[in-house]
PDB file of C-alpha atoms in Angstrom:
ATOM      1  CA  UNK A   1     170.220 133.096 193.758  1.00 52.00           C
ATOM      2  CA  UNK A   2     167.053 131.373 195.055  1.00 52.00           C
ATOM      3  CA  UNK A   3     167.205 127.622 195.043  1.00 52.00           C
ATOM      4  CA  UNK A   4     165.205 125.939 192.323  1.00 48.00           C
ATOM      5  CA  UNK A   5     161.999 124.306 193.572  1.00 52.00           C
ATOM      6  CA  UNK A   6     161.361 120.818 192.371  1.00 51.00           C
ATOM      7  CA  UNK A   7     158.995 120.901 189.409  1.00 49.00           C
ATOM      8  CA  UNK A   8     158.887 124.700 189.091  1.00 47.00           C
ATOM      9  CA  UNK A   9     160.955 127.273 187.316  1.00 47.00           C
ATOM     10  CA  UNK A  10     162.825 130.163 188.901  1.00 46.00           C
ATOM     11  CA  UNK A  11     160.530 132.501 190.812  1.00 49.00           C
ATOM     12  CA  UNK A  12     157.369 130.836 189.623  1.00 47.00           C
ATOM     13  CA  UNK A  13     154.942 129.276 192.058  1.00 51.00           C
ATOM     14  CA  UNK A  14     152.443 126.558 191.220  1.00 51.00           C
ATOM     15  CA  UNK A  15     149.695 127.692 188.804  1.00 53.00           C
ATOM     16  CA  UNK A  16     146.555 128.746 190.606  1.00 58.00           C
ATOM     17  CA  UNK A  17     142.997 129.708 189.605  1.00 56.00           C
ATOM     18  CA  UNK A  18     142.966 127.757 186.367  1.00 54.00           C
ATOM     19  CA  UNK A  19     140.385 125.033 185.923  1.00 54.00           C
ATOM     20  CA  UNK A  20     141.103 122.071 183.654  1.00 53.00           C
ATOM     21  CA  UNK A  21     140.269 122.685 180.036  1.00 56.00           C
ATOM     22  CA  UNK A  22     136.833 121.370 179.004  1.00 53.00           C
ATOM     23  CA  UNK A  23     136.897 117.886 177.611  1.00 52.00           C
ATOM     24  CA  UNK A  24     139.860 116.688 179.663  1.00 53.00           C
ATOM     25  CA  UNK A  25     138.899 114.456 182.521  1.00 56.00           C
ATOM     26  CA  UNK A  26     135.475 116.102 182.939  1.00 52.00           C
ATOM     27  CA  UNK A  27     132.065 114.593 182.141  1.00 54.00           C
ATOM     28  CA  UNK A  28     130.282 116.197 179.187  1.00 56.00           C
ATOM     29  CA  UNK A  29     127.825 118.892 180.129  1.00 54.00           C
ATOM     30  CA  UNK A  30     124.110 118.267 179.598  1.00 51.00           C
ATOM     31  CA  UNK A  31     122.217 120.840 177.532  1.00 52.00           C
ATOM     32  CA  UNK A  32     120.264 123.331 179.589  1.00 48.00           C
ATOM     33  CA  UNK A  33     117.080 122.837 177.596  1.00 46.00           C
ATOM     34  CA  UNK A  34     115.636 120.295 175.239  1.00 47.00           C
ATOM     35  CA  UNK A  35     114.940 116.603 175.303  1.00 47.00           C
ATOM     36  CA  UNK A  36     118.461 115.785 176.465  1.00 48.00           C
ATOM     37  CA  UNK A  37     118.149 117.775 179.667  1.00 49.00           C
ATOM     38  CA  UNK A  38     117.470 115.825 182.864  1.00 53.00           C
ATOM     39  CA  UNK A  39     113.805 116.102 183.721  1.00 59.00           C
ATOM     40  CA  UNK A  40     112.872 117.466 180.305  1.00 57.00           C
ATOM     41  CA  UNK A  41     109.807 116.319 178.362  1.00 61.00           C
ATOM     42  CA  UNK A  42     110.099 112.843 176.838  1.00 63.00           C
ATOM     43  CA  UNK A  43     110.240 112.509 173.078  1.00 62.00           C
ATOM     44  CA  UNK A  44     106.803 112.531 171.508  1.00 63.00           C
ATOM     45  CA  UNK A  45     105.678 109.077 170.484  1.00 64.00           C
ATOM     46  CA  UNK A  46     104.308 108.985 166.955  1.00 67.00           C
ATOM     47  CA  UNK A  47     101.071 107.115 166.434  1.00 76.00           C
ATOM     48  CA  UNK A  48     101.526 103.939 164.469  1.00 86.00           C
ATOM     49  CA  UNK A  49      99.287 103.786 161.436  1.00 88.00           C
ATOM     50  CA  UNK A  50      96.912 100.863 161.076  1.00 92.00           C
ATOM     51  CA  UNK A  51      96.122  99.070 157.821  1.00 92.00           C
ATOM     52  CA  UNK A  52      93.008 101.227 157.498  1.00 91.00           C
ATOM     53  CA  UNK A  53      95.080 104.379 158.060  1.00 93.00           C
ATOM     54  CA  UNK A  54      97.507 103.385 155.314  1.00 95.00           C
ATOM     55  CA  UNK A  55      94.617 102.792 152.916  1.00 95.00           C
ATOM     56  CA  UNK A  56      93.174 106.222 153.699  1.00 95.00           C
ATOM     57  CA  UNK A  57      96.581 107.904 153.357  1.00 96.00           C
ATOM     58  CA  UNK A  58      96.843 106.486 149.838  1.00 97.00           C
ATOM     59  CA  UNK A  59      93.535 108.220 149.036  1.00 96.00           C
ATOM     60  CA  UNK A  60      94.392 111.587 150.662  1.00 97.00           C
ATOM     61  CA  UNK A  61      96.225 114.650 149.357  1.00 98.00           C
ATOM     62  CA  UNK A  62      97.629 117.723 151.089  1.00 98.00           C
ATOM     63  CA  UNK A  63      96.908 121.097 149.492  1.00 97.00           C
ATOM     64  CA  UNK A  64      98.548 124.461 150.121  1.00 96.00           C
ATOM     65  CA  UNK A  65      98.453 127.841 148.425  1.00 95.00           C
ATOM     66  CA  UNK A  66      94.691 128.399 148.772  1.00 95.00           C
ATOM     67  CA  UNK A  67      93.883 131.840 150.155  1.00 93.00           C
ATOM     68  CA  UNK A  68      90.817 132.660 152.229  1.00 94.00           C
ATOM     69  CA  UNK A  69      90.257 129.259 153.796  1.00 95.00           C
ATOM     70  CA  UNK A  70      87.630 129.033 156.520  1.00 92.00           C
ATOM     71  CA  UNK A  71      88.994 130.364 159.793  1.00 90.00           C
ATOM     72  CA  UNK A  72      91.615 132.607 158.174  1.00 89.00           C
ATOM     73  CA  UNK A  73      91.826 135.958 160.030  1.00 90.00           C
ATOM     74  CA  UNK A  74      90.554 138.940 158.039  1.00 89.00           C
ATOM     75  CA  UNK A  75      88.268 136.962 155.750  1.00 88.00           C
ATOM     76  CA  UNK A  76      84.661 138.157 155.808  1.00 87.00           C
ATOM     77  CA  UNK A  77      81.935 135.596 156.505  1.00 81.00           C
ATOM     78  CA  UNK A  78      80.467 134.316 153.276  1.00 85.00           C
ATOM     79  CA  UNK A  79      83.698 134.980 151.373  1.00 89.00           C
ATOM     80  CA  UNK A  80      85.739 132.197 152.929  1.00 93.00           C
ATOM     81  CA  UNK A  81      86.429 128.873 151.242  1.00 95.00           C
ATOM     82  CA  UNK A  82      84.715 126.042 153.108  1.00 94.00           C
ATOM     83  CA  UNK A  83      84.949 122.255 153.087  1.00 94.00           C
ATOM     84  CA  UNK A  84      82.018 122.112 150.668  1.00 94.00           C
ATOM     85  CA  UNK A  85      83.831 124.439 148.256  1.00 95.00           C
ATOM     86  CA  UNK A  86      86.953 122.268 148.325  1.00 96.00           C
ATOM     87  CA  UNK A  87      84.922 119.090 147.857  1.00 95.00           C
ATOM     88  CA  UNK A  88      83.197 120.637 144.827  1.00 95.00           C
ATOM     89  CA  UNK A  89      86.492 121.807 143.293  1.00 96.00           C
ATOM     90  CA  UNK A  90      88.293 118.470 143.695  1.00 97.00           C
ATOM     91  CA  UNK A  91      85.138 116.540 142.870  1.00 96.00           C
ATOM     92  CA  UNK A  92      86.222 116.605 139.221  1.00 95.00           C
ATOM     93  CA  UNK A  93      89.037 114.215 140.168  1.00 97.00           C
ATOM     94  CA  UNK A  94      86.878 111.756 142.084  1.00 96.00           C
ATOM     95  CA  UNK A  95      84.297 111.359 144.826  1.00 95.00           C
ATOM     96  CA  UNK A  96      85.395 113.287 147.940  1.00 96.00           C
ATOM     97  CA  UNK A  97      84.603 111.716 151.311  1.00 95.00           C
ATOM     98  CA  UNK A  98      86.725 113.822 153.641  1.00 95.00           C
ATOM     99  CA  UNK A  99      87.984 117.416 153.955  1.00 96.00           C
ATOM    100  CA  UNK A 100      90.003 119.007 156.716  1.00 96.00           C
ATOM    101  CA  UNK A 101      91.054 122.658 156.988  1.00 96.00           C
ATOM    102  CA  UNK A 102      93.786 123.749 159.368  1.00 94.00           C
ATOM    103  CA  UNK A 103      95.132 127.256 158.970  1.00 92.00           C
ATOM    104  CA  UNK A 104      96.512 127.698 155.459  1.00 93.00           C
ATOM    105  CA  UNK A 105      96.540 123.945 154.786  1.00 96.00           C
ATOM    106  CA  UNK A 106      93.847 121.481 153.839  1.00 97.00           C
ATOM    107  CA  UNK A 107      93.554 117.769 153.201  1.00 97.00           C
ATOM    108  CA  UNK A 108      91.231 116.032 150.754  1.00 97.00           C
ATOM    109  CA  UNK A 109      90.324 112.344 151.051  1.00 96.00           C
ATOM    110  CA  UNK A 110      88.853 110.545 148.034  1.00 97.00           C
ATOM    111  CA  UNK A 111      86.757 107.427 147.943  1.00 95.00           C
ATOM    112  CA  UNK A 112      89.263 105.825 145.582  1.00 95.00           C
ATOM    113  CA  UNK A 113      93.030 106.182 145.218  1.00 96.00           C
ATOM    114  CA  UNK A 114      92.537 107.123 141.566  1.00 97.00           C
ATOM    115  CA  UNK A 115      90.975 110.400 142.712  1.00 97.00           C
ATOM    116  CA  UNK A 116      94.065 111.326 144.718  1.00 97.00           C
ATOM    117  CA  UNK A 117      96.336 110.434 141.800  1.00 97.00           C
ATOM    118  CA  UNK A 118      94.287 112.625 139.467  1.00 97.00           C
ATOM    119  CA  UNK A 119      94.339 115.550 141.925  1.00 97.00           C
ATOM    120  CA  UNK A 120      98.139 115.420 142.160  1.00 97.00           C
ATOM    121  CA  UNK A 121      98.218 116.698 138.560  1.00 97.00           C
ATOM    122  CA  UNK A 122      96.930 120.054 139.878  1.00 96.00           C
ATOM    123  CA  UNK A 123     100.238 120.694 141.655  1.00 97.00           C
ATOM    124  CA  UNK A 124     101.811 123.928 140.444  1.00 96.00           C
ATOM    125  CA  UNK A 125      98.682 125.101 138.631  1.00 95.00           C
ATOM    126  CA  UNK A 126      96.716 128.301 139.185  1.00 94.00           C
ATOM    127  CA  UNK A 127      92.974 128.547 139.697  1.00 92.00           C
ATOM    128  CA  UNK A 128      91.141 131.758 140.512  1.00 89.00           C
ATOM    129  CA  UNK A 129      94.305 133.431 141.717  1.00 90.00           C
ATOM    130  CA  UNK A 130      95.269 130.486 143.935  1.00 94.00           C
ATOM    131  CA  UNK A 131      98.639 128.872 143.267  1.00 95.00           C
ATOM    132  CA  UNK A 132      98.021 125.261 144.199  1.00 96.00           C
ATOM    133  CA  UNK A 133     100.614 123.087 145.883  1.00 97.00           C
ATOM    134  CA  UNK A 134      99.337 119.529 145.901  1.00 97.00           C
ATOM    135  CA  UNK A 135     101.217 116.589 147.371  1.00 97.00           C
ATOM    136  CA  UNK A 136     100.503 113.150 148.749  1.00 97.00           C
ATOM    137  CA  UNK A 137      99.432 113.267 152.379  1.00 97.00           C
ATOM    138  CA  UNK A 138     101.521 111.636 155.101  1.00 95.00           C
ATOM    139  CA  UNK A 139      98.640 111.228 157.546  1.00 95.00           C
ATOM    140  CA  UNK A 140      94.950 110.338 157.283  1.00 94.00           C
ATOM    141  CA  UNK A 141      92.205 112.824 158.035  1.00 94.00           C
ATOM    142  CA  UNK A 142      91.147 112.318 161.650  1.00 90.00           C
ATOM    143  CA  UNK A 143      88.821 115.329 161.889  1.00 91.00           C
ATOM    144  CA  UNK A 144      86.489 115.376 158.896  1.00 91.00           C
ATOM    145  CA  UNK A 145      84.704 118.699 158.447  1.00 90.00           C
ATOM    146  CA  UNK A 146      82.802 117.632 155.323  1.00 90.00           C
ATOM    147  CA  UNK A 147      79.314 116.610 156.474  1.00 90.00           C
ATOM    148  CA  UNK A 148      78.296 114.873 153.264  1.00 90.00           C
ATOM    149  CA  UNK A 149      81.581 112.969 153.271  1.00 87.00           C
ATOM    150  CA  UNK A 150      80.970 111.768 156.828  1.00 88.00           C
ATOM    151  CA  UNK A 151      77.550 110.476 155.788  1.00 89.00           C
ATOM    152  CA  UNK A 152      79.087 108.623 152.842  1.00 88.00           C
ATOM    153  CA  UNK A 153      81.713 107.058 155.088  1.00 86.00           C
ATOM    154  CA  UNK A 154      79.041 105.987 157.586  1.00 88.00           C
ATOM    155  CA  UNK A 155      76.902 104.366 154.899  1.00 89.00           C
ATOM    156  CA  UNK A 156      79.868 102.467 153.496  1.00 85.00           C
ATOM    157  CA  UNK A 157      80.900 101.347 156.974  1.00 86.00           C
ATOM    158  CA  UNK A 158      77.385  99.973 157.453  1.00 89.00           C
ATOM    159  CA  UNK A 159      77.626  98.131 154.136  1.00 87.00           C
ATOM    160  CA  UNK A 160      80.946  96.569 155.132  1.00 84.00           C
ATOM    161  CA  UNK A 161      79.538  95.621 158.525  1.00 86.00           C
ATOM    162  CA  UNK A 162      76.482  94.011 156.917  1.00 86.00           C
ATOM    163  CA  UNK A 163      78.676  92.056 154.523  1.00 86.00           C
ATOM    164  CA  UNK A 164      80.886  90.806 157.363  1.00 81.00           C
ATOM    165  CA  UNK A 165      77.978  90.130 159.731  1.00 78.00           C
ATOM    166  CA  UNK A 166      79.219  92.502 162.450  1.00 71.00           C
ATOM    167  CA  UNK A 167      77.020  95.189 164.081  1.00 71.00           C
ATOM    168  CA  UNK A 168      76.664  98.300 161.946  1.00 62.00           C
ATOM    169  CA  UNK A 169      78.060 101.566 163.407  1.00 63.00           C
ATOM    170  CA  UNK A 170      75.644 104.288 164.407  1.00 60.00           C
ATOM    171  CA  UNK A 171      76.060 108.019 164.853  1.00 52.00           C
ATOM    172  CA  UNK A 172      74.319 108.021 168.224  1.00 44.00           C
ATOM    173  CA  UNK A 173      73.082 105.540 170.769  1.00 40.00           C
ATOM    174  CA  UNK A 174      69.518 104.353 170.293  1.00 40.00           C
ATOM    175  CA  UNK A 175      66.897 105.862 172.587  1.00 41.00           C
ATOM    176  CA  UNK A 176      65.883 103.541 175.456  1.00 42.00           C
ATOM    177  CA  UNK A 177      62.663 101.627 175.004  1.00 43.00           C
ATOM    178  CA  UNK A 178      59.703 101.972 177.360  1.00 45.00           C
ATOM    179  CA  UNK A 179      60.563  98.648 179.005  1.00 44.00           C
ATOM    180  CA  UNK A 180      64.175  99.672 179.546  1.00 43.00           C
ATOM    181  CA  UNK A 181      63.324 103.116 180.932  1.00 49.00           C
ATOM    182  CA  UNK A 182      63.930 103.518 184.675  1.00 59.00           C
ATOM    183  CA  UNK A 183      60.641 103.805 186.619  1.00 59.00           C
ATOM    184  CA  UNK A 184      59.994 106.339 189.346  1.00 63.00           C
ATOM    185  CA  UNK A 185      59.084 105.326 192.896  1.00 63.00           C
ATOM    186  CA  UNK A 186      55.403 106.196 192.382  1.00 67.00           C
ATOM    187  CA  UNK A 187      55.289 104.133 189.199  1.00 67.00           C
ATOM    188  CA  UNK A 188      56.844 101.153 190.962  1.00 69.00           C
ATOM    189  CA  UNK A 189      54.312 101.335 193.849  1.00 64.00           C
ATOM    190  CA  UNK A 190      51.418 101.660 191.396  1.00 67.00           C
ATOM    191  CA  UNK A 191      52.634  98.674 189.393  1.00 69.00           C
ATOM    192  CA  UNK A 192      52.885  96.550 192.542  1.00 71.00           C
ATOM    193  CA  UNK A 193      49.341  97.467 193.561  1.00 71.00           C
ATOM    194  CA  UNK A 194      47.998  96.605 190.138  1.00 67.00           C
ATOM    195  CA  UNK A 195      49.771  93.237 190.162  1.00 69.00           C
ATOM    196  CA  UNK A 196      48.468  92.427 193.650  1.00 65.00           C
ATOM    197  CA  UNK A 197      44.909  93.360 192.699  1.00 69.00           C
ATOM    198  CA  UNK A 198      45.094  91.195 189.589  1.00 67.00           C
ATOM    199  CA  UNK A 199      46.415  88.279 191.644  1.00 67.00           C
ATOM    200  CA  UNK A 200      43.617  88.642 194.206  1.00 62.00           C
ATOM    201  CA  UNK A 201      40.892  88.797 191.566  1.00 71.00           C
ATOM    202  CA  UNK A 202      42.334  85.760 189.777  1.00 68.00           C
ATOM    203  CA  UNK A 203      42.433  83.758 193.008  1.00 64.00           C
ATOM    204  CA  UNK A 204      38.842  84.702 193.790  1.00 68.00           C
ATOM    205  CA  UNK A 205      37.742  83.546 190.362  1.00 68.00           C
ATOM    206  CA  UNK A 206      39.406  80.171 190.894  1.00 65.00           C
ATOM    207  CA  UNK A 207      37.854  79.795 194.376  1.00 63.00           C
ATOM    208  CA  UNK A 208      41.240  79.641 196.022  1.00 55.00           C
ATOM    209  CA  UNK A 209      40.850  82.827 198.022  1.00 52.00           C
ATOM    210  CA  UNK A 210      38.275  83.355 200.830  1.00 52.00           C
ATOM    211  CA  UNK A 211      37.500  86.919 201.630  1.00 50.00           C
ATOM    212  CA  UNK A 212      37.786  87.526 205.373  1.00 49.00           C
ATOM    213  CA  UNK A 213      36.067  90.518 206.912  1.00 52.00           C
ATOM    214  CA  UNK A 214      38.552  92.968 208.336  1.00 54.00           C
ATOM    215  CA  UNK A 215      38.833  93.094 212.152  1.00 55.00           C
ATOM    216  CA  UNK A 216      36.767  95.756 213.975  1.00 57.00           C
ATOM    217  CA  UNK A 217      38.486  98.947 214.972  1.00 58.00           C
ATOM    218  CA  UNK A 218      40.307  98.989 218.298  1.00 55.00           C
ATOM    219  CA  UNK A 219      37.908 101.566 219.720  1.00 59.00           C
ATOM    220  CA  UNK A 220      34.910  99.320 219.073  1.00 56.00           C
ATOM    221  CA  UNK A 221      36.604  96.350 220.765  1.00 48.00           C
ATOM    222  CA  UNK A 222      37.404  98.455 223.834  1.00 55.00           C
ATOM    223  CA  UNK A 223      33.766  99.684 224.099  1.00 60.00           C
ATOM    224  CA  UNK A 224      32.431  96.103 223.924  1.00 55.00           C
ATOM    225  CA  UNK A 225      34.791  94.907 226.635  1.00 50.00           C
ATOM    226  CA  UNK A 226      33.810  97.766 228.942  1.00 59.00           C
ATOM    227  CA  UNK A 227      30.086  97.135 228.365  1.00 61.00           C
ATOM    228  CA  UNK A 228      30.424  93.431 229.236  1.00 57.00           C
ATOM    229  CA  UNK A 229      32.592  93.932 232.211  1.00 53.00           C
TER     230      UNK A 229
END
């Protein structure tokens, strides 16, 4: 009979080829993909809403269930529902100042919060074959596709700026005035000549400038020297 090896049974050698079971003495594995993976993309930072954003959110609704929105594939031009159409439809709830369409979703911003509250009553209703899903928006409209609404917002921003005494916003920078326009080289030279001529004439009129005849040409001086010499 073979002698018994310390720590082993009869005829059995030490176990080989078996790695420790996961979770025992081994560090946890990192996921291959996702935000937890080393070198993966950082978590997206959400934009913090300002006081103005919160006010606009309270006046904005999100609408789903409308078919044929502008930009929907397969919808013929002229048959799609545009920002103007949405503003006209929800205009019965209040003055619309903003509309955004993105895919099958749209957002409506009202001038007053009462308009958004009134529009929420349309949730679950049907209009023209569209089953409306209306809910309070979680974000403000940052890309307004309603031209008339943008003009209304601009006018009201000007009124607030006038009331507070701050400069009113404009849609585009003012055109430069003639004095602020950059002059060309020829214009600069011409302006200098005009200024010099004016200065000379003014000095002559005051008797402070004596006109001196210009010196004779070099050729004439050389001929006189040769004739005298």
